[in-house]
Tab-separated table of C-alpha atoms in Angstrom:
chain	number	residue	atom	x	y	z
A	1	MET	CA	166.368	-121.081	30.057
A	2	PRO	CA	168.457	-123.994	31.332
A	3	GLU	CA	170.140	-122.952	34.553
A	4	THR	CA	172.951	-125.133	35.890
A	5	THR	CA	174.716	-124.791	39.182
A	6	GLU	CA	174.565	-128.477	40.620
A	7	ASN	CA	177.788	-130.083	39.432
A	8	TRP	CA	178.028	-127.175	37.009
A	9	PHE	CA	181.379	-128.449	35.777
A	10	ALA	CA	179.831	-131.642	34.461
A	11	SER	CA	177.499	-129.764	32.140
A	12	TRP	CA	179.120	-126.444	31.261
A	13	PHE	CA	182.524	-128.031	30.398
A	14	ASP	CA	180.682	-130.492	28.133
A	15	THR	CA	179.085	-127.761	25.992
A	16	PRO	CA	180.755	-126.334	22.873
A	17	TYR	CA	180.118	-122.816	24.163
A	18	TYR	CA	182.530	-123.153	27.046
A	19	HIS	CA	185.366	-123.600	24.505
A	20	ILE	CA	184.056	-120.672	22.430
A	21	LEU	CA	184.178	-118.412	25.489
A	22	TYR	CA	187.636	-119.368	26.417
A	23	LYS	CA	189.099	-119.878	22.943
A	24	ASN	CA	191.424	-116.933	23.240
A	25	ARG	CA	193.438	-118.054	26.287
A	26	ASP	CA	197.137	-117.469	26.153
A	27	TYR	CA	198.455	-121.087	25.280
A	28	THR	CA	201.934	-119.696	24.508
A	29	GLU	CA	202.193	-118.633	28.113
A	30	ALA	CA	200.768	-121.986	29.147
A	31	GLN	CA	203.457	-123.864	27.105
A	32	LEU	CA	206.259	-121.732	28.527
A	33	PHE	CA	204.979	-122.543	31.982
A	34	ILE	CA	205.043	-126.304	31.209
A	35	ASP	CA	208.610	-125.885	29.962
A	36	THR	CA	209.582	-124.185	33.114
A	37	ILE	CA	207.855	-126.462	35.525
A	38	THR	CA	209.045	-129.689	33.931
A	39	GLN	CA	212.589	-128.410	34.037
A	40	TYR	CA	212.166	-127.408	37.652
A	41	LEU	CA	210.769	-130.884	38.458
A	42	ASN	CA	213.764	-132.454	36.583
A	43	LEU	CA	211.390	-134.863	34.796
A	44	GLU	CA	213.444	-137.200	32.503
A	45	PRO	CA	212.265	-138.039	29.072
A	46	GLY	CA	209.728	-140.855	29.225
A	47	SER	CA	208.488	-140.011	32.669
A	48	ARG	CA	204.882	-140.838	33.336
A	49	VAL	CA	202.646	-137.741	33.661
A	50	LEU	CA	198.981	-137.573	34.665
A	51	ASP	CA	197.209	-134.410	33.451
A	52	LEU	CA	194.291	-134.036	35.799
A	53	ALA	CA	191.194	-132.221	34.354
A	54	CYS	CA	192.846	-132.135	30.887
A	55	GLY	CA	189.992	-130.607	28.959
A	56	LYS	CA	190.548	-131.223	25.219
A	57	GLY	CA	194.054	-132.262	25.895
A	58	ARG	CA	196.019	-129.269	24.618
A	59	HIS	CA	198.449	-129.422	27.579
A	60	SER	CA	198.685	-133.177	27.527
A	61	ILE	CA	199.531	-133.028	23.783
A	62	TYR	CA	202.298	-130.504	24.500
A	63	LEU	CA	203.782	-132.563	27.484
A	64	ASN	CA	203.813	-135.479	25.084
A	65	GLN	CA	205.638	-133.566	22.494
A	66	LEU	CA	208.318	-132.829	25.197
A	67	GLY	CA	208.959	-136.599	25.398
A	68	TYR	CA	206.675	-137.611	28.283
A	69	ASP	CA	204.378	-140.590	28.563
A	70	VAL	CA	201.136	-138.790	29.264
A	71	THR	CA	197.625	-139.794	30.356
A	72	GLY	CA	195.102	-137.014	30.331
A	73	VAL	CA	191.765	-137.389	32.196
A	74	ASP	CA	188.686	-135.371	32.323
A	75	LEU	CA	185.107	-135.702	33.452
A	76	SER	CA	183.718	-134.347	30.171
A	77	ALA	CA	182.957	-137.164	27.634
A	78	ASN	CA	182.947	-134.588	24.818
A	79	ASN	CA	186.371	-133.382	25.789
A	80	ILE	CA	187.824	-136.790	25.934
A	81	ALA	CA	186.336	-137.692	22.559
A	82	GLU	CA	187.976	-134.711	21.069
A	83	ALA	CA	191.314	-135.281	22.909
A	84	ARG	CA	191.451	-138.933	21.700
A	85	ARG	CA	191.860	-137.670	18.156
A	86	SER	CA	195.455	-136.895	19.163
A	87	ALA	CA	196.211	-140.010	21.075
A	88	ASN	CA	199.209	-142.205	20.370
A	89	ASP	CA	201.275	-145.039	21.992
A	90	THR	CA	202.570	-142.512	24.744
A	91	LEU	CA	199.529	-140.250	24.891
A	92	ARG	CA	196.179	-141.596	26.055
A	93	PHE	CA	192.984	-139.986	27.354
A	94	GLU	CA	190.348	-141.391	29.633
A	95	ARG	CA	187.061	-140.079	31.154
A	96	HIS	CA	187.614	-139.984	34.905
A	97	ASP	CA	186.524	-138.212	38.051
A	98	MET	CA	189.592	-136.656	39.747
A	99	ARG	CA	188.071	-137.364	43.241
A	100	GLU	CA	189.125	-141.001	42.610
A	101	PRO	CA	192.644	-142.321	42.084
A	102	PHE	CA	193.408	-143.217	38.509
A	103	PRO	CA	194.774	-146.749	38.036
A	104	GLY	CA	198.643	-146.733	37.992
A	105	GLN	CA	201.280	-144.382	39.455
A	106	PHE	CA	202.967	-141.377	37.866
A	107	ASP	CA	206.234	-139.412	38.224
A	108	ALA	CA	204.285	-136.187	38.114
A	109	VAL	CA	200.567	-135.239	38.436
A	110	PHE	CA	199.527	-131.884	37.041
A	111	ASN	CA	196.372	-129.973	37.882
A	112	LEU	CA	196.707	-126.862	35.836
A	113	PHE	CA	194.983	-123.553	35.319
A	114	THR	CA	192.500	-123.389	38.221
A	115	SER	CA	190.938	-126.884	37.792
A	116	PHE	CA	190.425	-127.429	41.506
A	117	GLY	CA	187.913	-126.287	44.112
A	118	TYR	CA	184.767	-126.947	42.071
A	119	PHE	CA	183.010	-129.076	44.525
A	120	ASP	CA	180.156	-128.178	47.002
A	121	ASP	CA	181.441	-130.637	49.631
A	122	ASP	CA	184.950	-129.713	51.077
A	123	ASN	CA	185.540	-133.499	51.559
A	124	ASP	CA	185.552	-133.854	47.757
A	125	ASN	CA	188.603	-131.453	47.634
A	126	LEU	CA	190.260	-133.489	50.233
A	127	ARG	CA	189.413	-136.750	48.256
A	128	THR	CA	191.053	-135.133	45.171
A	129	LEU	CA	194.248	-134.416	47.076
A	130	ARG	CA	194.333	-137.957	48.456
A	131	ALA	CA	193.682	-139.445	44.958
A	132	ILE	CA	196.685	-137.321	43.662
A	133	GLN	CA	198.862	-138.701	46.549
A	134	GLN	CA	197.912	-142.206	45.707
A	135	ASN	CA	198.766	-141.637	42.052
A	136	LEU	CA	202.374	-140.566	42.722
A	137	THR	CA	205.288	-142.854	42.688
A	138	GLU	CA	207.567	-142.694	45.759
A	139	SER	CA	209.633	-139.993	44.187
A	140	GLY	CA	206.780	-138.352	42.263
A	141	LEU	CA	205.662	-134.741	42.552
A	142	ALA	CA	202.367	-132.978	42.177
A	143	VAL	CA	201.570	-129.456	40.987
A	144	ILE	CA	198.414	-127.565	41.452
A	145	ASP	CA	198.223	-124.212	39.420
A	146	PHE	CA	195.455	-122.143	41.071
A	147	MET	CA	194.408	-118.501	40.874
A	148	ASN	CA	195.755	-116.233	43.603
A	149	VAL	CA	192.573	-115.393	45.376
A	150	GLU	CA	194.264	-112.700	47.509
A	151	ALA	CA	194.939	-110.696	44.286
A	152	VAL	CA	191.831	-111.719	42.395
A	153	LEU	CA	189.126	-110.650	44.836
A	154	PRO	CA	189.984	-106.950	45.096
A	155	HIS	CA	189.816	-106.708	41.302
A	156	LEU	CA	186.648	-108.656	40.434
A	157	VAL	CA	184.910	-107.145	37.481
A	158	PRO	CA	181.117	-107.086	38.430
A	159	GLU	CA	179.762	-107.094	34.878
A	160	GLU	CA	181.051	-107.332	31.299
A	161	THR	CA	180.100	-108.653	27.887
A	162	LYS	CA	182.289	-110.622	25.641
A	163	THR	CA	181.411	-111.163	21.954
A	164	ILE	CA	183.031	-114.175	20.527
A	165	ASP	CA	181.947	-115.936	17.214
A	166	GLY	CA	178.863	-113.787	17.191
A	167	ILE	CA	177.708	-114.857	20.630
A	168	ASP	CA	177.281	-112.215	23.355
A	169	PHE	CA	178.365	-113.701	26.682
A	170	HIS	CA	177.036	-111.608	29.546
A	171	ILE	CA	179.243	-112.262	32.532
A	172	ARG	CA	178.616	-111.251	36.088
A	173	LYS	CA	181.154	-112.034	38.850
A	174	ALA	CA	180.673	-112.107	42.665
A	175	PHE	CA	182.201	-113.504	45.859
A	176	ASP	CA	179.730	-115.082	48.325
A	177	GLY	CA	182.201	-115.584	51.178
A	178	ARG	CA	183.219	-119.088	49.998
A	179	TYR	CA	183.092	-119.229	46.202
A	180	ILE	CA	183.908	-116.973	43.420
A	181	LEU	CA	180.915	-117.027	41.177
A	182	LYS	CA	180.818	-116.360	37.568
A	183	HIS	CA	177.429	-116.159	35.999
A	184	ILE	CA	177.315	-116.535	32.197
A	185	ASP	CA	174.259	-115.845	30.189
A	186	PHE	CA	173.885	-116.052	26.427
A	187	THR	CA	171.759	-116.929	23.486
A	188	ALA	CA	173.060	-119.331	20.756
A	189	ASP	CA	171.287	-121.282	18.105
A	190	ASN	CA	167.972	-119.714	19.026
A	191	GLN	CA	168.149	-120.934	22.644
A	192	SER	CA	168.895	-118.993	25.780
A	193	TYR	CA	171.474	-120.425	28.249
A	194	SER	CA	172.676	-119.662	31.759
A	195	PHE	CA	175.528	-121.274	33.600
A	196	THR	CA	177.324	-120.474	36.830
A	197	GLU	CA	180.972	-121.438	37.444
A	198	LYS	CA	181.803	-121.930	41.126
A	199	VAL	CA	185.278	-122.084	42.441
A	200	ARG	CA	186.295	-122.165	46.066
A	201	ALA	CA	188.222	-119.171	47.020
A	202	PHE	CA	191.150	-121.088	48.514
A	203	THR	CA	194.126	-119.127	49.904
A	204	LEU	CA	197.608	-120.461	50.452
A	205	ALA	CA	196.644	-121.029	54.078
A	206	ASP	CA	193.722	-123.111	53.020
A	207	PHE	CA	195.922	-125.252	50.719
A	208	GLU	CA	198.539	-125.676	53.435
A	209	ALA	CA	195.917	-126.998	55.774
A	210	MET	CA	194.378	-129.405	53.240
A	211	ILE	CA	197.777	-130.691	52.182
A	212	GLU	CA	198.725	-131.329	55.792
A	213	GLU	CA	195.330	-133.067	56.502
A	214	THR	CA	195.918	-135.388	53.688
A	215	GLY	CA	199.423	-136.381	54.813
A	216	SER	CA	201.195	-134.730	51.855
A	217	TYR	CA	204.172	-132.395	52.040
A	218	LEU	CA	204.216	-128.900	50.517
A	219	LEU	CA	207.642	-128.472	48.989
A	220	ASP	CA	207.425	-125.098	47.211
A	221	VAL	CA	205.082	-122.231	46.351
A	222	PHE	CA	205.346	-119.891	43.348
A	223	GLY	CA	203.466	-116.809	42.268
A	224	ASP	CA	203.567	-116.970	38.406
A	225	TYR	CA	204.406	-119.010	35.466
A	226	LYS	CA	208.082	-118.037	35.553
A	227	LEU	CA	208.233	-119.587	38.985
A	228	ARG	CA	208.945	-116.373	40.819
A	229	LYS	CA	208.362	-116.003	44.581
A	230	TYR	CA	204.650	-115.849	45.706
A	231	HIS	CA	203.476	-112.476	46.996
A	232	LYS	CA	200.191	-112.539	48.720
A	233	SER	CA	198.714	-109.361	47.155
A	234	GLU	CA	200.471	-109.132	43.937
A	235	SER	CA	201.190	-112.549	42.342
A	236	PRO	CA	198.821	-113.601	39.565
A	237	ARG	CA	198.949	-117.280	40.330
A	238	LEU	CA	199.312	-119.619	43.353
A	239	ILE	CA	201.352	-122.660	42.187
A	240	LEU	CA	202.008	-125.509	44.701
A	241	VAL	CA	204.439	-128.321	44.482
A	242	PHE	CA	203.930	-131.171	46.889
A	243	LYS	CA	204.320	-134.892	47.386
């Protein structure tokens, strides 16, 4: 049974099974969030936007439909190949490691839907924040949309099974003191698979410290996709706006 935890994101995100497991995400809610956050940022039509860890490009595509010049980047070659089917003159996709600055500068950098904190080395998280900083224009703004760990941890579901497209995904969640771990076991195409997602359990205080260490400035904090005030124990999300 293939087991992948080392750089798990590089292998798990590149499989078709990742997209099957998460195919029922609420993209209507995601689009409403993008509508709201771009209005809050006062992004003018034609503004250059970098979508960091873009997956197959669904959110990049929607940002482009709103009139922005969008570059979506992701580490997964398969994701980028799929995303490029939607590319046009103002929408492009490139394979890229978010720990490194992408060539060029942008009016906004988005890192959406808990696409941060994957790395084993804390310095890599700082490298990512520094890369974001380098990719912003002088007036540019960055947005990280992360889970609210303070609300998630008390409600972790230890075990569950989700059946999607005939595949039984057996899921176990745990917290090891640093990471929220999600163990995923399943059989597909006559082969057994096992993956473990690892996301650092960063709190608002952790982000404040990292943002300060990288010389960025935290401008605003929100607790949900309607940009309501952040409440430590209740908010579903931790949304940070910084420069």
